[in-house]
Coordinates of C-alpha atoms in Angstrom, one line a residue:
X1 CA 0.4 26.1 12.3
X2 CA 0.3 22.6 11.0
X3 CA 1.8 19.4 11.2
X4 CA 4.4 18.0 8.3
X5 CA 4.8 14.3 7.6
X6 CA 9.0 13.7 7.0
X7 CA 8.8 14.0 3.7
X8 CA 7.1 17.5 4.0
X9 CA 3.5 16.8 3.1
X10 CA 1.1 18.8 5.0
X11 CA -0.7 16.3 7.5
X12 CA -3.3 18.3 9.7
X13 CA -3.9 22.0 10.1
X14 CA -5.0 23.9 12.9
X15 CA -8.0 25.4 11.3
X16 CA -9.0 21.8 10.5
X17 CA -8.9 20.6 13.6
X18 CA -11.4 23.7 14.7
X19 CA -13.2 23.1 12.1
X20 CA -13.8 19.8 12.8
X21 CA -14.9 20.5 16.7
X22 CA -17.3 23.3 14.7
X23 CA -19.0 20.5 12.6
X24 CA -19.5 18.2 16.2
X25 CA -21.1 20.9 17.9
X26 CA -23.5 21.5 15.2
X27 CA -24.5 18.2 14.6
X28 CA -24.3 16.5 17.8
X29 CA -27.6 15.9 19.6
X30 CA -28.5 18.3 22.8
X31 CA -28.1 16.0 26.4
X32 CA -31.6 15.6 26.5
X33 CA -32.3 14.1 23.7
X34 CA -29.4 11.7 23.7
X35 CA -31.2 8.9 25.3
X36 CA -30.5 5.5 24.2
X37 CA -32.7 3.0 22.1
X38 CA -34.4 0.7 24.3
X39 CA -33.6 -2.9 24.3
X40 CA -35.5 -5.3 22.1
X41 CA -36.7 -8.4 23.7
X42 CA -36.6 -11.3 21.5
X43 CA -33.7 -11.4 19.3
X44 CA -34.3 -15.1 17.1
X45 CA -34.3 -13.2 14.0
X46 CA -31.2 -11.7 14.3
X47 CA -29.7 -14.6 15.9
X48 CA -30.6 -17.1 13.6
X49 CA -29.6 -14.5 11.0
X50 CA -26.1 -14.4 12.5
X51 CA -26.2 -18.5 12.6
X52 CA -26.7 -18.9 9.3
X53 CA -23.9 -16.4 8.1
X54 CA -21.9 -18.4 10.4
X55 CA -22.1 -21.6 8.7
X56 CA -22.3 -20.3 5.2
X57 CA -18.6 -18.6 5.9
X58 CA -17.3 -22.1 7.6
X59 CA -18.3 -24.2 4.6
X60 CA -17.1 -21.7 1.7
X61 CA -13.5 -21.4 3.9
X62 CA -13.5 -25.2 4.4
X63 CA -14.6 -26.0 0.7
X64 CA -12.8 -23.2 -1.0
X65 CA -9.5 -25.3 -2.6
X66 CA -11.7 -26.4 -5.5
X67 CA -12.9 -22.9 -6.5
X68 CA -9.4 -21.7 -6.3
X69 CA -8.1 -24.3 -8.3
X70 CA -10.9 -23.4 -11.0
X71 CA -9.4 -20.1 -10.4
X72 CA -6.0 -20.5 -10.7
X73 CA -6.4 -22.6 -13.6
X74 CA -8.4 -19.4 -15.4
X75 CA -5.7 -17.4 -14.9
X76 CA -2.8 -19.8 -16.2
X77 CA -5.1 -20.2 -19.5
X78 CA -4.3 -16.4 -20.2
X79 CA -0.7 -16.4 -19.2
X80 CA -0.8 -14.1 -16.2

């Protein structure tokens, strides 16, 4: 059996569907050993990481018309 998109096109397949639980059972972890990570006290790296990625996206998108204009002015030079 399988499943046919309108046009006819064969979507999914049962035997992919099984095969797909097959290949979750195989490489899923047992119960035990699904434990989570412990937390990590302390997260300033990260955080100041995150900061900085912040305000390096807020000043390229609030000072991005002049690049674009470079931009756009590259492209009209080649007629596209």
């Amino acid at each position: 059996a399988s499943i046919r998109a309108s046009n006819g096109e064969e979507l999914v397949t049962t035997s992919s569907i099984y095969f797909g639980r097959t290949v979750l059972r195989i490489y899923a972890r047992p119960e035990a050993a699904a434990t989570l990570a412990p937390v990590r006290e302390g997260r300033t790296s990260f955080l100041a990481a995150a900061g900085l990625l912040l305000a390096a996206n807020l000043a390229v998108g609030l000072h991005a018309q002049p690049l674009l204009d470079l931009l756009e002015r590259g492209v009209a030079l080649f007629g596209a």
